[in-house]
Coordinates of C-alpha atoms in Angstrom, one line a residue:
Chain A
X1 CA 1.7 -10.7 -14.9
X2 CA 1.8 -12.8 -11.7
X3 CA 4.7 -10.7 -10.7
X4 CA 3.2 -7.6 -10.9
X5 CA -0.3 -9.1 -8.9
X6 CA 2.2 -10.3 -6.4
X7 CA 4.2 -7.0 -6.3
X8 CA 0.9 -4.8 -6.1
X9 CA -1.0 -6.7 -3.4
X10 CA 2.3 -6.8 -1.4
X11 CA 2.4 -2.9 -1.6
X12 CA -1.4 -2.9 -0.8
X13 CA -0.4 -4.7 2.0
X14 CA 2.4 -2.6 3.4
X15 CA 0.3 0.7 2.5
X16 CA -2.9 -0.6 4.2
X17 CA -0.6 -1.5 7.5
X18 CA 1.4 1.6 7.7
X19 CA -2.1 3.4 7.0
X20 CA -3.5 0.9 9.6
X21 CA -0.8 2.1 12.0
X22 CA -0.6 5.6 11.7
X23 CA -3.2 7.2 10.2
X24 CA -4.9 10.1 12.0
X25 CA -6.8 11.7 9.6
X26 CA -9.9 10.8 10.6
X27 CA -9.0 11.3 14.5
X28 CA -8.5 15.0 14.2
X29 CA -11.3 15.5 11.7
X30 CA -14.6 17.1 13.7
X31 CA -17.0 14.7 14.1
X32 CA -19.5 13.2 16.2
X33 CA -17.3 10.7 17.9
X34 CA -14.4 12.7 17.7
X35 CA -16.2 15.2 20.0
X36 CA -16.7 12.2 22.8
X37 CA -14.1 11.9 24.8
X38 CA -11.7 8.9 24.7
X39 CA -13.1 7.4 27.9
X40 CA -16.5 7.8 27.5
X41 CA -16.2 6.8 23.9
X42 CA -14.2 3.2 24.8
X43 CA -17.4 2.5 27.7
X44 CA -19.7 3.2 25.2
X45 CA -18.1 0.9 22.4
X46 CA -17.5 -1.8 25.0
X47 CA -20.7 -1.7 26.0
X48 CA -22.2 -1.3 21.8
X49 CA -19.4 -5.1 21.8
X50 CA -21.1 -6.7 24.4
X51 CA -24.4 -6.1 22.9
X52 CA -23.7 -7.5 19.4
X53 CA -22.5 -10.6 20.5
X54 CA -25.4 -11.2 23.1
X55 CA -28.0 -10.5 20.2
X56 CA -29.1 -13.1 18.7
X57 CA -31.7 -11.8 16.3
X58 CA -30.7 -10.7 13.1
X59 CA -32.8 -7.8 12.4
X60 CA -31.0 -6.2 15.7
X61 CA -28.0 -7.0 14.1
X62 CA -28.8 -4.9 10.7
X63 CA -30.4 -2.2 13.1
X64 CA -26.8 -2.3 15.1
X65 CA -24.5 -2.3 11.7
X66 CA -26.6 1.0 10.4
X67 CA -25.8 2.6 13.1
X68 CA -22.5 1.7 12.7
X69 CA -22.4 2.9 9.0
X70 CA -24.2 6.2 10.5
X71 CA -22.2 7.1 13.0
X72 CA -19.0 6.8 10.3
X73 CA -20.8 9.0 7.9
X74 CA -21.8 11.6 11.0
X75 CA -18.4 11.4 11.9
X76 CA -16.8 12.6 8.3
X77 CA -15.4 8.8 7.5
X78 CA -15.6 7.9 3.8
X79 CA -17.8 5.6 3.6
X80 CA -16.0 4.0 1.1
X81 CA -12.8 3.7 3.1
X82 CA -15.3 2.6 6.0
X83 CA -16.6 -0.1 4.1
X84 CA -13.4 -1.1 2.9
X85 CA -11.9 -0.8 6.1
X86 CA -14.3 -2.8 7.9
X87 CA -15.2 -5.6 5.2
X88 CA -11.3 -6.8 4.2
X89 CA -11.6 -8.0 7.7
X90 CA -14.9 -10.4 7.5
X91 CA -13.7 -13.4 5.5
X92 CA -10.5 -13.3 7.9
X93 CA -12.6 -13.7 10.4
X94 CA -15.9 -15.5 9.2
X95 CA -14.8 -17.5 6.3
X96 CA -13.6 -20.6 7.5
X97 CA -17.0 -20.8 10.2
X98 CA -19.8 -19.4 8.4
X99 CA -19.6 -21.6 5.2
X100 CA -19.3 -25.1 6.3
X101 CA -22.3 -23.6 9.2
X102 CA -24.2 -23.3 6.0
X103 CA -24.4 -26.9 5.0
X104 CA -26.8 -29.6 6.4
X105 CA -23.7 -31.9 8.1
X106 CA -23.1 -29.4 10.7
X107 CA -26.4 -27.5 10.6
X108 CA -29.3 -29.6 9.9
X109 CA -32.7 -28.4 9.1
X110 CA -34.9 -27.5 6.0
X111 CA -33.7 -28.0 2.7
X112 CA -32.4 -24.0 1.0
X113 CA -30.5 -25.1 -2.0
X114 CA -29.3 -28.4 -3.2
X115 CA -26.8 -29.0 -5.5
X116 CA -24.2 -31.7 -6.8
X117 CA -20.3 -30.9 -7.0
X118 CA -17.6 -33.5 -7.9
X119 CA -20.3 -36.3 -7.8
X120 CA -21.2 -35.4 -4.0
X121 CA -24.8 -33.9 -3.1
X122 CA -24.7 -30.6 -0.8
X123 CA -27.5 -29.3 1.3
X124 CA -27.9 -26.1 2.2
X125 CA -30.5 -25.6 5.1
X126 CA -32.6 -22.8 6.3
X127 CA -31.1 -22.9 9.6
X128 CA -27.3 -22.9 8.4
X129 CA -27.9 -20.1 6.4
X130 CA -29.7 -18.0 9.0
X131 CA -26.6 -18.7 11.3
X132 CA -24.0 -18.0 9.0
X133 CA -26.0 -14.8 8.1
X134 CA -26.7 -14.0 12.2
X135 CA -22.3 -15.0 12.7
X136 CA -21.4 -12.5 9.6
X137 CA -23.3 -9.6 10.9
X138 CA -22.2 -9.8 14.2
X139 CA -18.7 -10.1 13.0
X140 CA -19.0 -7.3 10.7
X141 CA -20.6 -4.9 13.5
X142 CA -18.2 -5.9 16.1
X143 CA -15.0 -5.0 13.8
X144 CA -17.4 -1.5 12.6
X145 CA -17.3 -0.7 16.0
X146 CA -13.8 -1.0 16.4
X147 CA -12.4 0.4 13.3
X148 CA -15.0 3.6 14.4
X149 CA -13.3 3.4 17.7
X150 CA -9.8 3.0 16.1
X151 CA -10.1 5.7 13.5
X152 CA -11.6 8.4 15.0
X153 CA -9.8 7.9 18.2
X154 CA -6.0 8.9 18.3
X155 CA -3.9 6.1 19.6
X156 CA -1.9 8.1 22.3
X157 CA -5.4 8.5 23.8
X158 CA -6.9 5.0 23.5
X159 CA -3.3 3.9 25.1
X160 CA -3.7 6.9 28.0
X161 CA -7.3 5.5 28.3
X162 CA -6.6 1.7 28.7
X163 CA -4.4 2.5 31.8
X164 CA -7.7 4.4 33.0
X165 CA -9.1 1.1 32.8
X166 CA -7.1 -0.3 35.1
X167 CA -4.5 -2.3 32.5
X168 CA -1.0 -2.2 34.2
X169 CA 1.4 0.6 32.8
X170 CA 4.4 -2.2 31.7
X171 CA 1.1 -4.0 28.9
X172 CA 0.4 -0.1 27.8
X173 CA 3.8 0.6 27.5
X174 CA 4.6 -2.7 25.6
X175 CA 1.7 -2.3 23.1
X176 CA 2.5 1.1 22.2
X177 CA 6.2 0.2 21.5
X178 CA 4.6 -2.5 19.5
X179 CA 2.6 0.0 17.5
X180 CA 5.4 2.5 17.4
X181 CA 7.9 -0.6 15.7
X182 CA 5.5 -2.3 13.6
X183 CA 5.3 0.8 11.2
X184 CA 8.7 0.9 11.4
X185 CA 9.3 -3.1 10.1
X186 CA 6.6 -2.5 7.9
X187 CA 8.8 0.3 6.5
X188 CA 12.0 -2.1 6.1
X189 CA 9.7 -4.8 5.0
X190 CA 9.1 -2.3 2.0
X191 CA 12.4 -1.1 1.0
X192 CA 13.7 -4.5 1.0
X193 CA 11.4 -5.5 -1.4
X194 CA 12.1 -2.8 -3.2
X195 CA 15.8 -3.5 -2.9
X196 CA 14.9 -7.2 -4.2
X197 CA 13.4 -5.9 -7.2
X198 CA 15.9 -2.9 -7.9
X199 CA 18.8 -6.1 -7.9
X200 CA 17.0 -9.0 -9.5
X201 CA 14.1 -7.6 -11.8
X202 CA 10.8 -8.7 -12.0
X203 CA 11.3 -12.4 -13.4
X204 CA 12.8 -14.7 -11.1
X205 CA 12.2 -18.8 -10.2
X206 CA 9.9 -19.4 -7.9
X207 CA 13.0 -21.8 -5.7
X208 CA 14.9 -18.2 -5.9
X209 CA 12.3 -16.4 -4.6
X210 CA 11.0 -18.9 -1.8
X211 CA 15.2 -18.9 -0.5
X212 CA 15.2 -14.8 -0.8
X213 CA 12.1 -14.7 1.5
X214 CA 13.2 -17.4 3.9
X215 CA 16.4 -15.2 4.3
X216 CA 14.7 -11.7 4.1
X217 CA 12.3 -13.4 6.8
X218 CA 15.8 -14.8 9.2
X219 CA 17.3 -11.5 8.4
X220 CA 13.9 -9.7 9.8
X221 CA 14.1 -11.4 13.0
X222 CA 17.6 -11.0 13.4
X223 CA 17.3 -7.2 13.2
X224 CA 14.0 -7.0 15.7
X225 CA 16.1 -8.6 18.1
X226 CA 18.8 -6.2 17.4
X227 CA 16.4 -3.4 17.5
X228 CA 15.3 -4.7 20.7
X229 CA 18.5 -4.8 22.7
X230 CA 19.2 -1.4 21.8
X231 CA 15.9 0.3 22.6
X232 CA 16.2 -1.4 25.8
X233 CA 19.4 0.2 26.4
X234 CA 18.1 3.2 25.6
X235 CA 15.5 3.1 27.9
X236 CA 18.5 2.3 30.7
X237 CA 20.4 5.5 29.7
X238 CA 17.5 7.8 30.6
X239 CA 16.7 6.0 33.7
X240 CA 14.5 3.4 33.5
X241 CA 14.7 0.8 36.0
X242 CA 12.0 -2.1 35.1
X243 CA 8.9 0.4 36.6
X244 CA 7.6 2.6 34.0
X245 CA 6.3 6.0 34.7
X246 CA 4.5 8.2 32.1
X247 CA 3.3 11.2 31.3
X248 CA 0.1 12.2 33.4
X249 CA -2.4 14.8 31.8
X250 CA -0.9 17.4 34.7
X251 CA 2.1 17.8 32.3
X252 CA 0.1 19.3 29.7
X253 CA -1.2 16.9 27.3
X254 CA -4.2 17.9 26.2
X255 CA -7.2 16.2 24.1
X256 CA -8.9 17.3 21.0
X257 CA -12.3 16.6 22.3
X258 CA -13.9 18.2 25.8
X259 CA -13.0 16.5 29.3
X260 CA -15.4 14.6 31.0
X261 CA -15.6 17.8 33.4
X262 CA -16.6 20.2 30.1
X263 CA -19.2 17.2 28.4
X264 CA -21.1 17.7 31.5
X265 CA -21.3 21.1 31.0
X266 CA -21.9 21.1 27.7
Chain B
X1 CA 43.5 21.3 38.5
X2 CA 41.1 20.0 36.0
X3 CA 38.8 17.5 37.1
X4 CA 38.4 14.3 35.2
X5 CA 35.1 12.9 35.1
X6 CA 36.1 9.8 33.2
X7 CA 39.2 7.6 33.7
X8 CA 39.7 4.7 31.5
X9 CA 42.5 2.1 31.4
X10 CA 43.6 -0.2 28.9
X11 CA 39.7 -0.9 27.8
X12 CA 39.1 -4.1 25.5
X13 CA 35.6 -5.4 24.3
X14 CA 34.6 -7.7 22.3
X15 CA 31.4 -8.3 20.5
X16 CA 30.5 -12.1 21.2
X17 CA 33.9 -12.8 22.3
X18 CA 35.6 -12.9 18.8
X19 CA 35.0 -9.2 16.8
X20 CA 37.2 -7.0 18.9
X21 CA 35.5 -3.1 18.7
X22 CA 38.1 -1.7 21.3
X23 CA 41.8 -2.9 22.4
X24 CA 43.9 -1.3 24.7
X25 CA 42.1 2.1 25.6
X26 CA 43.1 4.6 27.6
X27 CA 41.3 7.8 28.2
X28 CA 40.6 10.7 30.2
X29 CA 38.0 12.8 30.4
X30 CA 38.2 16.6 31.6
X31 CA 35.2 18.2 33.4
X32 CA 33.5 21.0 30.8
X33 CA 36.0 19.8 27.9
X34 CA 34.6 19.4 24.4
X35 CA 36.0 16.0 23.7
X36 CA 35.5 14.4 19.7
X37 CA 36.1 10.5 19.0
X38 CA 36.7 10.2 15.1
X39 CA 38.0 7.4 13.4
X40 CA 36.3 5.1 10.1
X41 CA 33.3 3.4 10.0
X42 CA 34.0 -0.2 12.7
X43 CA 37.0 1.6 14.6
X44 CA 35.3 1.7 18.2
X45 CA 33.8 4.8 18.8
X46 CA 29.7 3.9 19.2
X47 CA 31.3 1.0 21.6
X48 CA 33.3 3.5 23.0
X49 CA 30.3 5.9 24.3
X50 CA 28.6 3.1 25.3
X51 CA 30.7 2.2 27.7
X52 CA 31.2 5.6 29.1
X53 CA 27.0 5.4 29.5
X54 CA 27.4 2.1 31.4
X55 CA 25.6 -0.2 29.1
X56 CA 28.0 -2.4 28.5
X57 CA 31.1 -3.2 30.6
X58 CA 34.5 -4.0 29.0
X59 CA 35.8 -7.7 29.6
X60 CA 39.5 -5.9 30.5
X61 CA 40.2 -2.6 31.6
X62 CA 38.7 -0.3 34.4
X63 CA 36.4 2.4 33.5
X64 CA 35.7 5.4 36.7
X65 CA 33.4 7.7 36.7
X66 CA 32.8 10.5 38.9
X67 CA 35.2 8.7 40.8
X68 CA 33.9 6.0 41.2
X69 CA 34.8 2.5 38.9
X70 CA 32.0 1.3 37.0
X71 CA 31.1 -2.2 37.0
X72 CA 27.7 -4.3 37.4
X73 CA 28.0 -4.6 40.9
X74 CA 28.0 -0.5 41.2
X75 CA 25.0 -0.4 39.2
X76 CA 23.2 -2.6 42.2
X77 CA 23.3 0.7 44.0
X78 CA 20.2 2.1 42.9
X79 CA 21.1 5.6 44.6
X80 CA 24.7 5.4 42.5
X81 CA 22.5 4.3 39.3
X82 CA 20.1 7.3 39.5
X83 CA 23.0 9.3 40.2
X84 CA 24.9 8.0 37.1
X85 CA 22.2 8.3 34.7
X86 CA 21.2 11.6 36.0
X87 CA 24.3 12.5 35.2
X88 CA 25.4 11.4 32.0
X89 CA 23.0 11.2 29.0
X90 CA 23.7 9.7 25.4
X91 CA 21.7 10.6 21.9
X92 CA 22.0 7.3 19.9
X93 CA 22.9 7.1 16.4
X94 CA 19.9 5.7 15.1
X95 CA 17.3 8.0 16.6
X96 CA 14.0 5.2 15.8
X97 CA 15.8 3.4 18.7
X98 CA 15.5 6.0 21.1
X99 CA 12.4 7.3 20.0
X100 CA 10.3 4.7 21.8
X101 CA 6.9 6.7 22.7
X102 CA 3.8 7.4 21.1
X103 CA 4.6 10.9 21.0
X104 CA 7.1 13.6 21.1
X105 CA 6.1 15.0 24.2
X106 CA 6.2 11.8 26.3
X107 CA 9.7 10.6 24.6
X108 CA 11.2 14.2 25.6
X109 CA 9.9 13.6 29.5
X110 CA 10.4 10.0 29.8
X111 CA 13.9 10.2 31.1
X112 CA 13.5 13.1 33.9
X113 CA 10.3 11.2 34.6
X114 CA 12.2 7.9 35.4
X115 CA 14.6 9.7 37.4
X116 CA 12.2 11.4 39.4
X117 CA 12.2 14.6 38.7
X118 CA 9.5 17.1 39.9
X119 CA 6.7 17.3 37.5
X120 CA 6.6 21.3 37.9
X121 CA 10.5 21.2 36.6
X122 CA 9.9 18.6 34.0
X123 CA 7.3 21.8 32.9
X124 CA 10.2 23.5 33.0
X125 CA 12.6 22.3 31.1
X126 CA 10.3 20.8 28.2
X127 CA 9.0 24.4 27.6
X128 CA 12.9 25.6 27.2
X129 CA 13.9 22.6 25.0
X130 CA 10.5 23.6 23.2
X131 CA 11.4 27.0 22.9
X132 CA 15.5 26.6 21.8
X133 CA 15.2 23.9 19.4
X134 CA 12.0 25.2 17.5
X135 CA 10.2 21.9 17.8
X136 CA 6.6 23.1 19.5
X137 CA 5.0 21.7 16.2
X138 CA 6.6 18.5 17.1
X139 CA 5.3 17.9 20.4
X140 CA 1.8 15.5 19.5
X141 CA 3.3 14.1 16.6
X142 CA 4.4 10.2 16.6
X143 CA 7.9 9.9 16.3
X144 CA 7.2 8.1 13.0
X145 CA 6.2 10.7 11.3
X146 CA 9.1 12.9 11.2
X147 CA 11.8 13.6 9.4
X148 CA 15.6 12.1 10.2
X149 CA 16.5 15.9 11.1
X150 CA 13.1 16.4 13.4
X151 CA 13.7 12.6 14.8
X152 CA 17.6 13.6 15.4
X153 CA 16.3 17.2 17.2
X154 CA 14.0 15.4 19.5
X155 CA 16.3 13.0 20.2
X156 CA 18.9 15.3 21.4
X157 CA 15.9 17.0 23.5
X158 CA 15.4 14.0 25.2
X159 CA 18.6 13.4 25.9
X160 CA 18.8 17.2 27.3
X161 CA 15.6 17.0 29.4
X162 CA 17.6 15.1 31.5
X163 CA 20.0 17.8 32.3
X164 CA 23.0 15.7 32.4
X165 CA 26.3 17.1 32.8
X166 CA 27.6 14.6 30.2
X167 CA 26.9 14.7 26.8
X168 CA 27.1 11.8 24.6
X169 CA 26.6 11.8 21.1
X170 CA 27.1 8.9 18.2
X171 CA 27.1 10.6 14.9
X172 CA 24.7 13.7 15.7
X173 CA 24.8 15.4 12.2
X174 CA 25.3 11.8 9.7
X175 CA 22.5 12.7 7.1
X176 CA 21.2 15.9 7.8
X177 CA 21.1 18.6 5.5
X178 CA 23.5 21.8 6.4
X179 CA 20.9 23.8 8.0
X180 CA 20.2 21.1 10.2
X181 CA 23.7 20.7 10.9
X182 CA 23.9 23.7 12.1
X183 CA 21.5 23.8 14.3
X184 CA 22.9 21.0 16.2
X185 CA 26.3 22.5 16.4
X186 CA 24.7 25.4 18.2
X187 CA 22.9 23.1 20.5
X188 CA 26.1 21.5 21.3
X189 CA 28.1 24.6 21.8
X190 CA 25.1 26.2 24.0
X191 CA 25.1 23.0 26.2
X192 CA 28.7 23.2 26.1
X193 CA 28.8 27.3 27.2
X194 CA 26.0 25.9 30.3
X195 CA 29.1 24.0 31.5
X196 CA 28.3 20.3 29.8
X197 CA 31.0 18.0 28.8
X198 CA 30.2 16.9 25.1
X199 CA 31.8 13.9 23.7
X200 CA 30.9 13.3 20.2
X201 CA 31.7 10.3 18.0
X202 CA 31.9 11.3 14.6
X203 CA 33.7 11.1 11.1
X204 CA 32.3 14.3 10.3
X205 CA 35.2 16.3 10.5
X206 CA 33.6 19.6 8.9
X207 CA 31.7 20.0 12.4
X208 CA 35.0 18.8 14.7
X209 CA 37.0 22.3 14.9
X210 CA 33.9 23.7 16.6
X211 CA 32.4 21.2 18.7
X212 CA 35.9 19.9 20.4
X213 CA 38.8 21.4 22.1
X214 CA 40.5 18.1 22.1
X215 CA 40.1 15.1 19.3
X216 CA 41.0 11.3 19.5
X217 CA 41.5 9.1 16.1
X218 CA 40.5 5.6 16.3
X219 CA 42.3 3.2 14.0
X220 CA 41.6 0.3 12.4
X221 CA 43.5 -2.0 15.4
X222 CA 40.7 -0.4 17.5
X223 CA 42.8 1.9 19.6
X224 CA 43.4 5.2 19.8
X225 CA 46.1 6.0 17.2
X226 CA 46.4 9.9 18.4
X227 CA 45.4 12.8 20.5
X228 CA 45.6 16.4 20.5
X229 CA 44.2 19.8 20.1
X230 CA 41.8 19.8 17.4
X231 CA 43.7 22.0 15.4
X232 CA 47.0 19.9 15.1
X233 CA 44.8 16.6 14.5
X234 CA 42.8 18.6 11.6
X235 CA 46.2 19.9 10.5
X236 CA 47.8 16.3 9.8
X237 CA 46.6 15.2 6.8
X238 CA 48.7 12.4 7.0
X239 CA 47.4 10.7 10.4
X240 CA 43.5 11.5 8.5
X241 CA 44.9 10.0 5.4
X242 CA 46.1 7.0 6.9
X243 CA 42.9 6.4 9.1
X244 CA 40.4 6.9 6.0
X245 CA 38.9 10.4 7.4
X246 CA 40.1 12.3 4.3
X247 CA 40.2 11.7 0.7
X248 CA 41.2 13.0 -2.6
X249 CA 39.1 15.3 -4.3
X250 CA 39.6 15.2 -8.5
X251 CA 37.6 18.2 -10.7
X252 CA 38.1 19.6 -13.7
X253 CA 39.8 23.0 -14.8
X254 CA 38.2 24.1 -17.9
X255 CA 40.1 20.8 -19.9
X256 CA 42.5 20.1 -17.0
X257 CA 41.9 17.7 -14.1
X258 CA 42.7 18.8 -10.8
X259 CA 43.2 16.4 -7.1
X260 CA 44.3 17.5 -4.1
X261 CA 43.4 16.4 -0.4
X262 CA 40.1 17.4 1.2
X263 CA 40.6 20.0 3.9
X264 CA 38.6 20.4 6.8
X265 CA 39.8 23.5 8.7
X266 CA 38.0 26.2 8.8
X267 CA 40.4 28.6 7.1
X268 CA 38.6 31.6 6.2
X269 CA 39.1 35.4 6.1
X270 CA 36.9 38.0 7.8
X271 CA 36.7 40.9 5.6
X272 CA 36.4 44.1 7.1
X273 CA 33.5 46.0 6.6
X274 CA 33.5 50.1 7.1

């Protein structure tokens, strides 16, 4: 039973990465954002980031996070996949601030609750809870905003539009290697589970399983570093020298969405 | 006189300084040849190609190249560097490590992009590649999301976008399907008809009589155990034998079992047609 909780929610995990990583769907659907271009979307959005976490009045917030959940729905995202999307990340993120904000001994005030647990008296106060409430919401917009960003913006052109910003070429070219492998470790990640499982069944002692993950996890390193070495010398045998240079958009590489030129027009 | 392009003596490496890959190579490389490296699995040959690519030096031996020996210190020359990797270009056996890009499109460009090469004829020649190896569909994708045949394909194109005039290639057809296969082996023989020299590592020997004029076996001591026309090698069933590249093959005859030695030539018959 715990073997098959363990064995779904680590699939869940690979899935939801890999789909993390790669999925365009929603990118090439035809949407509201998909129709802004990349640049123009990623100033808005930075500008919609620095908002939410300026606010700091709740009923903005709520206003903010509809128009979040709008602009998903206007923009052909699921809502439930949205949602989901968007909500798996709060406790990661919240959890460990919001709750102990809640209680009187780091946020006094006016008595909310009371209640006794384990023979000790907790306090929750109007003022915590309006805090953990105002950090929640402005967690949960700022990660709507950039799973909208994220989803409905292919990655080649948020990359191409973070060296518009002004971010050196080598950080671009390092973080979309990074995305480009982590989908790729994610994949080996799976199949060795899946190897595990196919060798030693379903039942195993928890010792045995703590000394195959420590060496899946030694073996995992070991072949990133591997991988490394060899990419790099496969970047040497086509020339590069330690100075990247990329594609520009003269060489043909063209966006779903209108350019900057064509949204004036239009 | 043919003109050798690679010139290698008595070439030893040695992974961390105690698994010998190569011992005592010699080698030389003809201009235009079609040249094939087979031997088992751990005899050399992916060492072997990338040494003839510069990216790693053998601790004894001298490798030249285009005349010219090929050590760290030559690769300090930055004009003799862009010269060399202008020149000679190698598709990887595992394509997810040279497929380092977002997309398609920007891993087929990167190398004539870091050598330089005029925007208007990097066009150019990603529009042929495009064209010959039927992979327009290809071109936005992430390599991710391909197949091993469409990875291996785009691979080879950007190795090719390069131009180089030396091809080399570590197990271009291992787990492809036949049509696939194919494909490649007209790649090669196209690049090989422009005028490129093609050295292939392989232990595909279905593929060798038409991609190489001349073959080298590896053995399991790490050097070459014999050369010659592809034909004679493919002929000695023996030397194959003795170096694992063939096996014996056992089916059944109605209720009789039947071995005898895989054979790899390509003996067939045209038939005439009126």
């Amino acid at each position: 039973m715990s073997n098959g909780f363990i064995e779904r929610s680590l699939l869940g995990v690979f899935s939801f990465l890999k789909e993390s990583v790669s999925s365009e769907e929603y990118a090439a659907k035809r949407g509201l954002l998909q129709f802004i271009e990349a640049r123009v979307k990623v100033l808005i959005f930075a500008c919609l980031l620095i908002a939410v976490v300026s606010v700091r009045n709740t009923s903005i917030l709520y206003v903010f996070y509809s128009v979040c959940v709008l602009l998903a729905v206007f923009s052909g995202i699921s809502l439930g996949y949205f949602l989901k999307r968007t909500w798996v990340f709060i406790p990661l993120f919240s959890l460990f601030i919001a709750i102990p904000a809640l209680f009187s001994v780091f946020t006094p005030g006016d008595t909310l609750v009371t209640f006794q647990l384990a023979g000790a008296r907790f306090i929750i106060t109007w003022q915590g809870f309006d805090g953990a409430v105002l950090f929640v919401m402005r967690v949960a917009t700022s990660v709507s905003l950039v799973v909208l960003l994220n989803l409905t913006t292919r990655q080649t052109e948020l990359l191409r539009t973070l060296r518009i910003f002004g971010i050196p070429q080598i950080f671009v070219m390092t973080l979309s290697m990074c995305y480009r492998y982590i989908y790729l470790f994610a994949e080996i990640i799976e199949h060795a589970y899946i190897g595990i499982k196919s060798r030693v069944g379903t039942a195993l002692h928890y010792k045995k399983g703590q000394h195959i993950v420590a060496w899946k996890i030694a073996n995992l390193w070991e072949r990133s570093q591997q991988l490394n070495e060899e990419v790099y010398n496969a970047m040497l045998s086509r020339g590069y020298t330690g100075e990247p240079k990329v594609l520009e958009r003269s060489l043909g590489i063209k966006s779903r969405a209108p350019s900057l030129k064509q949204n004036r027009i239009l | 006189m043919d003109e050798i392009i690679f010139e290698l003596k008595d070439i030893h490496y040695s992974y961390l300084g105690k698994f010998p890959a190569l011992r005592g190579v010699d080698l030389d490389i003809v201009k235009g040849s079609m040249v094939s490296v087979i031997g088992a699995n751990g005899t050399g040959k992916s060492t072997l190609l990338q040494i003839l690519d510069a990216l790693i030096q053998p601790q004894k031996g001298q490798v030249k190249a285009f005349g010219k020996e090929i050590n760290e210190e030559a690769f300090k020359d930055e004009e003799f560097s862009r010269f060399f990797r202008s020149k000679v270009g190698l598709v990887f056996q595992n394509s997810d490590v040279q497929l380092f890009c977002p997309t398609v499109k920007e891993d087929i460009v990167f190398g004539p992009l870091q050598l330089g090469v005029e925007h208007g004829e990097i066009r150019k020649r990603l529009d042929g590649l495009v064209e010959s190896l039927g992979i327009k569909d290809l071109l936005e994708r992430s390599p991710h999301q391909l197949s091993v045949g469409e990875k291996r394909k785009v691979a080879i194109a950007s190795t090719l976008a390069m131009d180089p005039d030396v091809l080399l290639l570590d197990e271009p057809t291992a787990g492809l399907d036949p049509a696939t296969v194919r494909h490649i082996i007209d790649i090669l023989i196209d690049a090989h008809e422009k005028g490129k020299t093609i050295i292939t590592a392989t232990h595909d020997l279905h593929i060798l009589e038409e991609i190489s004029d001349v073959i080298h076996v590896f053995n399991r001591e790490k050097c070459i155990a014999r050369s010659g026309f592809a034909w004679d090698i493919l002929a000695d069933s023996e030397l194959l034998e003795a170096n694992n590249l063939v096996h014996i093959h056992k089916h059944r005859h109605k209720d009789k079992v039947h071995a005898h030695r895989h054979d790899h030539r390509l003996d067939h018959h045209h038939e005439e047609h009126s």
